[in-house]
Short mmCIF file of C-alpha atoms and ligand atoms in Angstrom, two decimals:
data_model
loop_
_atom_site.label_atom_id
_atom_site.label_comp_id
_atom_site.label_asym_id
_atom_site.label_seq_id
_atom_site.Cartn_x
_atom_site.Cartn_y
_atom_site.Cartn_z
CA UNK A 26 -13.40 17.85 -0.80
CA UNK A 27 -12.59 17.32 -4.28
CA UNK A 28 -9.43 14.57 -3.88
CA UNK A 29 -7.15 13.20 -6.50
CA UNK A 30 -6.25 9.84 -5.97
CA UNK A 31 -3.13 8.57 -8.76
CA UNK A 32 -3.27 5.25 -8.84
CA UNK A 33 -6.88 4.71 -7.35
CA UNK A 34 -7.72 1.81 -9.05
CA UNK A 35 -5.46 -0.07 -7.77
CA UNK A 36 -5.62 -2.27 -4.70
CA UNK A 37 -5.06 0.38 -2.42
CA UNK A 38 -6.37 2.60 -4.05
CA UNK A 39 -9.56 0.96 -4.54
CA UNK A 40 -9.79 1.16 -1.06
CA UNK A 41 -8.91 4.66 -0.11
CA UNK A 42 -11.43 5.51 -2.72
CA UNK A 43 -13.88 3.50 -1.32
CA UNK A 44 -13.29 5.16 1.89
CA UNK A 45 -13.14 8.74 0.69
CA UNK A 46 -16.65 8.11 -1.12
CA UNK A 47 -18.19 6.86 1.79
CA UNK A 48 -16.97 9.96 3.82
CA UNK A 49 -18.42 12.34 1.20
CA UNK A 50 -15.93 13.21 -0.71
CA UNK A 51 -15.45 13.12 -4.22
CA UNK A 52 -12.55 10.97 -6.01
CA UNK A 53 -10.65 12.26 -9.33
CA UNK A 54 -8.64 9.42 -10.24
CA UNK A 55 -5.91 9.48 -12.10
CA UNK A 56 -4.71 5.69 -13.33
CA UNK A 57 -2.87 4.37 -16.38
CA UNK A 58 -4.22 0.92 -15.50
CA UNK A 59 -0.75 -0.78 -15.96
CA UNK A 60 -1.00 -3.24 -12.44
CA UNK A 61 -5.24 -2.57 -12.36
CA UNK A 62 -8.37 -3.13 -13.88
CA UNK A 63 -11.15 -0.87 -15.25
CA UNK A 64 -13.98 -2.80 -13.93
CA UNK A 65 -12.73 -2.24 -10.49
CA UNK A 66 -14.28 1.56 -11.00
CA UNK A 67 -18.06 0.36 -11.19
CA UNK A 68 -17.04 -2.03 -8.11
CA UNK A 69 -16.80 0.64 -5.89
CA UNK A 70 -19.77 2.39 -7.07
CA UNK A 71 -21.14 -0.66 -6.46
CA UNK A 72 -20.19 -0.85 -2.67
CA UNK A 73 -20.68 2.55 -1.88
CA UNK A 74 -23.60 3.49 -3.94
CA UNK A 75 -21.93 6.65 -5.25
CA UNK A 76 -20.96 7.56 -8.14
CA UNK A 77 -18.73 10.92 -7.59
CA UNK A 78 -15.72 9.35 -9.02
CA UNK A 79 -14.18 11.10 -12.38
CA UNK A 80 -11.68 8.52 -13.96
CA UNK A 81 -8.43 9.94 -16.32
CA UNK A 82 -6.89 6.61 -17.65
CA UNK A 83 -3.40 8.46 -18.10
CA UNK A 84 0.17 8.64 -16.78
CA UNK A 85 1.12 10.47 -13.68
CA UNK A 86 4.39 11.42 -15.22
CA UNK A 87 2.87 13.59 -17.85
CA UNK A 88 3.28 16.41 -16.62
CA UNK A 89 1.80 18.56 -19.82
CA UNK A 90 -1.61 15.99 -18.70
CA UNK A 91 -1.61 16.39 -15.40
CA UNK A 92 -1.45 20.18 -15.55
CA UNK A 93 -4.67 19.47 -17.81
CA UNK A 94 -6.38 17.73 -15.48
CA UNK A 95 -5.79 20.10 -12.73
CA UNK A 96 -7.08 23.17 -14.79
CA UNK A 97 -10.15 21.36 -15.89
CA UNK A 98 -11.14 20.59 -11.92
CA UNK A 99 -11.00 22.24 -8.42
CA UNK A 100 -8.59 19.59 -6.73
CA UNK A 101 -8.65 20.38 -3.04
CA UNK A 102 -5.87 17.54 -1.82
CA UNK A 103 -4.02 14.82 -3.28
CA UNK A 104 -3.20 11.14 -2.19
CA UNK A 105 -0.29 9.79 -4.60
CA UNK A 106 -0.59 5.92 -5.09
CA UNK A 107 1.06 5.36 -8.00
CA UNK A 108 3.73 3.60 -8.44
CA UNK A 109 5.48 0.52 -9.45
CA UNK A 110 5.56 -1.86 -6.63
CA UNK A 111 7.91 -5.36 -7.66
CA UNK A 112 11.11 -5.53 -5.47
CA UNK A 113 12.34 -8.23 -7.65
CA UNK A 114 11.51 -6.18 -10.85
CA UNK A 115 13.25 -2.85 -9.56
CA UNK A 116 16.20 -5.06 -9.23
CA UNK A 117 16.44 -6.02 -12.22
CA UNK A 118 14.71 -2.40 -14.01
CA UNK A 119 16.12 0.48 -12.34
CA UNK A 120 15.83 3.28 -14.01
CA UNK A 121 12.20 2.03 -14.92
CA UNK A 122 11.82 2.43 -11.38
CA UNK A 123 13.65 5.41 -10.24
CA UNK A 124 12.56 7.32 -13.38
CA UNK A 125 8.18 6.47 -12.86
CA UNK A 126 8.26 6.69 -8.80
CA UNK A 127 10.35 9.68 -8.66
CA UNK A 128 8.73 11.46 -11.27
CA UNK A 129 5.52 11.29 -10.05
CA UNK A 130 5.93 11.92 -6.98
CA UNK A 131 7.88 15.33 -8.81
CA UNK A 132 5.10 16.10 -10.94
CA UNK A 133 2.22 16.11 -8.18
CA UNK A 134 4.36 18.46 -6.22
CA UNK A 135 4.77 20.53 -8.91
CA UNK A 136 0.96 20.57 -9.32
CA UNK A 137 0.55 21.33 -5.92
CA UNK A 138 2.93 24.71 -6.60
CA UNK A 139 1.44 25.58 -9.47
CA UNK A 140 -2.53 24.96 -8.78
CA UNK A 141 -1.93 25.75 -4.92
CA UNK A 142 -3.55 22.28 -3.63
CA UNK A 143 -2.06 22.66 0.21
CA UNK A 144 -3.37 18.83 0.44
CA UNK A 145 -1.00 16.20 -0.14
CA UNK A 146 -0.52 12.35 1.56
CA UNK A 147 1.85 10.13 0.03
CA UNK A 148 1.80 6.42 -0.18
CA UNK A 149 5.40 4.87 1.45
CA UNK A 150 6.78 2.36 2.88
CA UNK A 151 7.95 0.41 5.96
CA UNK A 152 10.64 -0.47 3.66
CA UNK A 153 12.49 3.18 4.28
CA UNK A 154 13.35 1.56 7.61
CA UNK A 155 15.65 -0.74 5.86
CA UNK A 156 17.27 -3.31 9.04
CA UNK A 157 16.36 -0.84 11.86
CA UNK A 158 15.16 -2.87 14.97
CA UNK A 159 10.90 -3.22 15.41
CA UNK A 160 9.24 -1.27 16.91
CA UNK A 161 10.11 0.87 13.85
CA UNK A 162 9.55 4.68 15.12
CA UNK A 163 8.78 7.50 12.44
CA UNK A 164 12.02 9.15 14.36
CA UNK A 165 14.51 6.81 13.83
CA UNK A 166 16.98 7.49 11.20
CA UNK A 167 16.30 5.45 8.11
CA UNK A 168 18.03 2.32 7.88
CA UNK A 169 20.12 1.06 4.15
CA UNK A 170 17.54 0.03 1.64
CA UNK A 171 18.28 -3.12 -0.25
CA UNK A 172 16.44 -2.28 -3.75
CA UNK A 173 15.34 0.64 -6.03
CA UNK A 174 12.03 0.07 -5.35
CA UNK A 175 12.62 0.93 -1.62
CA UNK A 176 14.90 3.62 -2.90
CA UNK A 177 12.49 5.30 -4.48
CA UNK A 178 10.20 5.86 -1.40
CA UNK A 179 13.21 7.38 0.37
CA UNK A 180 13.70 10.00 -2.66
CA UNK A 181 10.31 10.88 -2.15
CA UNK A 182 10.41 11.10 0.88
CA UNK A 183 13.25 13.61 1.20
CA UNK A 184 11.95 15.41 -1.83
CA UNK A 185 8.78 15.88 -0.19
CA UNK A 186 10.73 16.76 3.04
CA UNK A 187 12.52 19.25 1.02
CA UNK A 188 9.84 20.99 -0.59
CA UNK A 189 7.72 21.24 2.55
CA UNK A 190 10.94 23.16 3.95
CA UNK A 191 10.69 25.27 1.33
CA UNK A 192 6.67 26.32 1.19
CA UNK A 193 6.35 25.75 4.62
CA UNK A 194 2.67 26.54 3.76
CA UNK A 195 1.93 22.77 2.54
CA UNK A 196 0.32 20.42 4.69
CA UNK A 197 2.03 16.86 3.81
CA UNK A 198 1.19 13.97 5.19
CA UNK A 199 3.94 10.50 4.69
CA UNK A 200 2.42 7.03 5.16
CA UNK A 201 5.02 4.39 5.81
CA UNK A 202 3.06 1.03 5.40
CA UNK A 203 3.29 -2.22 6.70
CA UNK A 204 2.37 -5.23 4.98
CA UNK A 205 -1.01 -4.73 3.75
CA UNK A 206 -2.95 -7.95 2.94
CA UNK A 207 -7.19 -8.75 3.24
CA UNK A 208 -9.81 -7.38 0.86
CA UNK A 209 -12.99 -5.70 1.27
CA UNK A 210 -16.04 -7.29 2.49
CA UNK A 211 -17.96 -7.44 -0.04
CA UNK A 212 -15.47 -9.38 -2.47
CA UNK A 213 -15.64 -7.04 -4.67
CA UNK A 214 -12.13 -5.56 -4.56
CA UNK A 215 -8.92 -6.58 -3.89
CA UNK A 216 -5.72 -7.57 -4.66
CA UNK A 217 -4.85 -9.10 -7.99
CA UNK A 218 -1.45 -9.90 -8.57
CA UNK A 219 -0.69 -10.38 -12.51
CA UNK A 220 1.50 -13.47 -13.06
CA UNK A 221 3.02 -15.21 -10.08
CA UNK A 222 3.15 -12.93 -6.93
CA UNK A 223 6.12 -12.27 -4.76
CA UNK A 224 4.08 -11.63 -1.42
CA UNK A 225 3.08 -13.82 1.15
CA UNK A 226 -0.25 -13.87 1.02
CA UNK A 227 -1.44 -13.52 -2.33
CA UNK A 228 1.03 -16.58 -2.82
CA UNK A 229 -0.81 -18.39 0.14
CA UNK A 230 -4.32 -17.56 -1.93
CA UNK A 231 -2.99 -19.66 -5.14
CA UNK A 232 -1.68 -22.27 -3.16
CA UNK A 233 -4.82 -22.52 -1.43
CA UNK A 234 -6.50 -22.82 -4.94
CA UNK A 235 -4.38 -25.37 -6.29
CA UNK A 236 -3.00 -23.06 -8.88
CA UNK A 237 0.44 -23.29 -7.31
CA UNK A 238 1.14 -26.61 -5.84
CA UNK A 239 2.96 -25.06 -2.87
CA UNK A 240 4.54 -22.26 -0.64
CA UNK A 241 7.93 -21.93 0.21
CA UNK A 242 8.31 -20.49 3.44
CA UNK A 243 11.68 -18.85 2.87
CA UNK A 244 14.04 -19.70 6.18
CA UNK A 245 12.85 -20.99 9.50
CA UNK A 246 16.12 -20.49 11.09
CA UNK A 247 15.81 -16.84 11.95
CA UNK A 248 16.04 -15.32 15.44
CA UNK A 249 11.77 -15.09 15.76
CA UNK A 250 9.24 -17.14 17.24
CA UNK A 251 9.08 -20.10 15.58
CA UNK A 252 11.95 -19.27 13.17
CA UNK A 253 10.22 -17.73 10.37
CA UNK A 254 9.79 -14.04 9.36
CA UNK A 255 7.51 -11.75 11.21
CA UNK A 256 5.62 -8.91 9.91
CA UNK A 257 2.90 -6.73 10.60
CA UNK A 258 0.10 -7.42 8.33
CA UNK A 259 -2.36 -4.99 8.16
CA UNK A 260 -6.00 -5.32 6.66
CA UNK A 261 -6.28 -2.73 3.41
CA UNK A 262 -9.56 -1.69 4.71
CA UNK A 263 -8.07 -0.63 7.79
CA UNK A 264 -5.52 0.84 6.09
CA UNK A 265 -7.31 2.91 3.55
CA UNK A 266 -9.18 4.48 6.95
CA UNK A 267 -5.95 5.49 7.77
CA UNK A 268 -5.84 7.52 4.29
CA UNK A 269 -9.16 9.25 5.67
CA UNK A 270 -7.81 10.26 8.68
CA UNK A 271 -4.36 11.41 7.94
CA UNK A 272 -6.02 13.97 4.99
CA UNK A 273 -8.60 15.14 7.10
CA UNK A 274 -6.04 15.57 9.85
CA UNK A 275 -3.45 17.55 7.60
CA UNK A 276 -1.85 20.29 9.13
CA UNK A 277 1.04 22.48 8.04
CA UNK A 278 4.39 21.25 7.25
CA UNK A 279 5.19 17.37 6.86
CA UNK A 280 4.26 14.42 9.22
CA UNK A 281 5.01 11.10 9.06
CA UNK A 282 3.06 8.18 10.19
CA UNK A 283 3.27 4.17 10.11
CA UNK A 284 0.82 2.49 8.92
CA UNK A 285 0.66 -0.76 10.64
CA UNK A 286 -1.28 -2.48 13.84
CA UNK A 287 1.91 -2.29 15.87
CA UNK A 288 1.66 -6.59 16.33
CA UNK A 289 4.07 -9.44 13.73
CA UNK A 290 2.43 -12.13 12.52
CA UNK A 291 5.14 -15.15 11.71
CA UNK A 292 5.22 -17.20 8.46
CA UNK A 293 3.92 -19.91 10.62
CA UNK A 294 1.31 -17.97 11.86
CA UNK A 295 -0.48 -16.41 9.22
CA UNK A 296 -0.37 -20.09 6.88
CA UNK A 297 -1.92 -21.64 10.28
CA UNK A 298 -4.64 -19.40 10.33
CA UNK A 299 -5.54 -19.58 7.09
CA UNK A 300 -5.78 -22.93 6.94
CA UNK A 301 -7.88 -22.72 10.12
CA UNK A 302 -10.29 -19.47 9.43
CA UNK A 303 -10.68 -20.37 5.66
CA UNK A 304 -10.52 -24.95 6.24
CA UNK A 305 -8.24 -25.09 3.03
CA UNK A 306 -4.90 -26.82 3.42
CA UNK A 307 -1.66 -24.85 2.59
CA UNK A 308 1.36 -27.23 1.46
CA UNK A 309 4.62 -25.64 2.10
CA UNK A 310 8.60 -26.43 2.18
CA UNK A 311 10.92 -24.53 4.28
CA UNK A 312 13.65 -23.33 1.51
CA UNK A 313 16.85 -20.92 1.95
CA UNK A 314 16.13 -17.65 3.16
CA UNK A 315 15.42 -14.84 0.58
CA UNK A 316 18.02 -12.28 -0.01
CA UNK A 317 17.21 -9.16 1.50
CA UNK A 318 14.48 -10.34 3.59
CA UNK A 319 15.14 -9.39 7.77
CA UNK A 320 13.83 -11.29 10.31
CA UNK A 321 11.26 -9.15 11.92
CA UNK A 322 9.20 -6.02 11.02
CA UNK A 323 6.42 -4.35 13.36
CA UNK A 324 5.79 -0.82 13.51
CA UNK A 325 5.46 1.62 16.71
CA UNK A 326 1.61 2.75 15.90
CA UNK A 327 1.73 4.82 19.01
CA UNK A 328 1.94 8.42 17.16
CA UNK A 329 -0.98 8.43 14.71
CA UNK A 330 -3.34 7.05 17.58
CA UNK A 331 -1.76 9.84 19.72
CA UNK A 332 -1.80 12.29 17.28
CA UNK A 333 -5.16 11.41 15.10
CA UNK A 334 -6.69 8.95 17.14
CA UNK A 335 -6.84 6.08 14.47
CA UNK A 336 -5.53 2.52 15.00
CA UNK A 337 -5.97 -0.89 12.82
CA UNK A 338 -9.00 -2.67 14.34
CA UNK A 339 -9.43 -6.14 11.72
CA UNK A 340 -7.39 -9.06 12.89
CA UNK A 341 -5.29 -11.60 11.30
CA UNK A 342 -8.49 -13.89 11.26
CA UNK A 343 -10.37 -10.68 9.19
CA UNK A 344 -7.37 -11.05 6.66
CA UNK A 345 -7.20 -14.09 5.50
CA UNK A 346 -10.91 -14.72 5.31
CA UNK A 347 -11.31 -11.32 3.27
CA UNK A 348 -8.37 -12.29 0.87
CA UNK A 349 -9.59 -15.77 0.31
CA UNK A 350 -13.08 -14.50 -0.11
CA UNK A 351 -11.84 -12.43 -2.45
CA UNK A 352 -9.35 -14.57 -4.62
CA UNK A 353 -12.23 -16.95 -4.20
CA UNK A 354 -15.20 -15.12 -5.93
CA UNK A 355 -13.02 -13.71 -8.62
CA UNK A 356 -12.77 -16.98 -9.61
CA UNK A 357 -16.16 -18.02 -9.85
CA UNK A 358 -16.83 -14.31 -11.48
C1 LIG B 28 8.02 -6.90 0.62
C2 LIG B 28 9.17 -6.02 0.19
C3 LIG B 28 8.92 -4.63 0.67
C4 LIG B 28 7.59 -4.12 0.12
C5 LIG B 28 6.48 -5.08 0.50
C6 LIG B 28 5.21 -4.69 -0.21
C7 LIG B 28 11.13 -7.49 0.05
C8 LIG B 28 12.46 -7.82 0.62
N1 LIG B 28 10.41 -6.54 0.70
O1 LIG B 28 7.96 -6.91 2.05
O2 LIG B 28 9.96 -3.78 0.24
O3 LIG B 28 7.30 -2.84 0.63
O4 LIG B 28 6.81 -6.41 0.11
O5 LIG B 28 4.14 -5.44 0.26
O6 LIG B 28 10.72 -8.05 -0.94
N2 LIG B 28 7.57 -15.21 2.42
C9 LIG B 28 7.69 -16.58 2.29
N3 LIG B 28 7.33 -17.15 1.10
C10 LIG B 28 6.86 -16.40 0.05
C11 LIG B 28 6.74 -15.00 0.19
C12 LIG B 28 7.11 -14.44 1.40
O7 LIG B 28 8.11 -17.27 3.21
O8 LIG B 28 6.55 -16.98 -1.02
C13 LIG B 28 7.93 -14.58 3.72
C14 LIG B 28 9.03 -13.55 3.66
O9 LIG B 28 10.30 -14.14 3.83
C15 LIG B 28 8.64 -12.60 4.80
C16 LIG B 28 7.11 -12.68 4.82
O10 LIG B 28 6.77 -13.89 4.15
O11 LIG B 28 9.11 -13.10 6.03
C17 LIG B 28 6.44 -11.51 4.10
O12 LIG B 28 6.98 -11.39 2.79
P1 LIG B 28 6.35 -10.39 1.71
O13 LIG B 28 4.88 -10.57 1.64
O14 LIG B 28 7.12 -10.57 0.43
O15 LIG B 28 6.60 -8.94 2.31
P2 LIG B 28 7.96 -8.25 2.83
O16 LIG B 28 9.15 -9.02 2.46
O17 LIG B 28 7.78 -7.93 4.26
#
């Protein structure tokens, strides 16, 4: 199938593309390289071999170039990545925020009307589930958001809810994902943050390399384990499978999956492995807790392996080696 991927350069995008390559399909990304890098294209032609990947470097939300692009080529499904990502930043930008994730997410759907692609999966987030109680169930009803960034996935998630109501024709697929971390094998792709990150473990990465002196492990007074936040980390290459699976299992009308391997990780955890998988010492201090942040986050994975038979198989031990690998040779690049 002929797949556009928006925001495939990206680093999961990179991924899913990788993915969707290796599975025979061709890629048609569409990327205005604002949180990515052009190189990353002949990276993935490097891992796969292939080189079926068209590349528009252009906005998502122009709608007068998207309709371009989708008269120029026979797009047979869509997977919407793009999207701007910074919790801190949607705080603090808004409208930048509501206006790009919405619109998109608009604009492909449109596309899909108008060009009748039935094929659409949609990047969200276990965010949507605001303070609900892990396991977090695709049923429940969605919890309070504490951002626009998380806002924005639940407006497009009910506007792709809505739309699938109305053309009950469309096969939609909703992702909710869980924390993904790792890189790819090869160390050729991953995830680079531009200027200091706000997530775990690409923080833990420039700690490791002495490019920030140390992490601050934000509250180890909460009700978990060993008092620190728990998540479910999930390795992108695992995760990008997931992409594969849910478009070739598409079926009519909307279904929503999580993303995630169903097990948290603590704070504690995931700095004590890395130290141990990857023999690099992580300094930290325990500082207040960071507003917003809950205690503990794992998803219920039990529909998509019912329903599509996937499931994360890398382990916490596959993460941080792949991110440090990563992080590692990009410095040495
Ligand atoms: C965050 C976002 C979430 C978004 C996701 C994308 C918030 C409140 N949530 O999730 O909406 O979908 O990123 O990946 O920002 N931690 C530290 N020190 C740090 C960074 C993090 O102790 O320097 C802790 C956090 O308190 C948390 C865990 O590490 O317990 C994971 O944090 P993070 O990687 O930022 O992800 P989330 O907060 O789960």
């Amino acid at each position: 199938m002929n797949i556009l991927v928006s925001g495939g350069v990206g680093f999961i995008g990179s991924h899913v593309v990788t993915e969707l390559l290796n599975a025979g399909h061709n890629a048609i990304i569409v990327d205005d390289l604002s949180n990515s890098e052009i190189t990353t294209i002949d990276r993935i032609k490097q891992i796969t071999g292939k080189s079926n990947i068209l590349f528009y470097q252009e906005d998502v939300t122009n709608e007068a170039t998207m309709k371009d692009i989708f008269s120029k080529n026979q797009i047979d499904g869509i997977i919407h990545l793009a999207g701007y990502k910074s919790v801190g930043e949607s705080v603090s930008k808004p409208l930048l925020y509501y206006q790009n994730n919405i619109l998109a997410t608009i604009i492909l759907a449109k596309m899909c009307l108008e060009f009748n692609v039935a094929n659409f999966v949609f990047s969200s987030s276990a965010t949507v589930y605001g303070d609900k109680l892990s396991p977090l169930r695709e049923d429940m009803v969605l919890g309070s958001t504490t951002n626009p960034y998380g806002e924005s996935k639940v407006i497009s998630e009910k506007i792709l809810s809505d739309l699938v109501d109305a053309h009950p024709s469309l096969k939609v697929s909703i992702l909710r994902y869980f924390n993904p971390v790792g890189a790819h094998s090869s160390g050729l792709i991953g995830e680079k943050p531009k200027g200091i990150p706000n997530n775990l473990m690409p923080y833990i990465t420039m700690v490791a390399s002495g490019q920030l002196d140390q992490l601050k492990i934000f509250g180890d007074d909460y009700d978990t384990v060993d008092g620190s936040g728990v998540r479910d980390y999930i390795h992108v290459v695992d995760l990008a499978k997931g992409h594969l699976v849910a478009l070739e299992g598409l079926k009519q009308g909307l279904s929503i999956y999580n993303l995630g391997t169903g097990r948290g990780t603590s704070v504690f955890e995931l700095v004590e492995t890395f130290q141990r998988v990857n023999q690099v010492g992580i300094p930290y201090q325990i500082v207040e807790r960071r507003p917003g942040d809950i205690a503990t986050c794992y998803a219920d994975t039990s529909k998509i392996k019912n329903e599509l038979g996937w499931e994360a198989k890398l382990s916490i031990e596959d993460m941080v080696r792949d991110s440090w690998r990563f992080f590692a040779k990009q410095e040495s690049d």
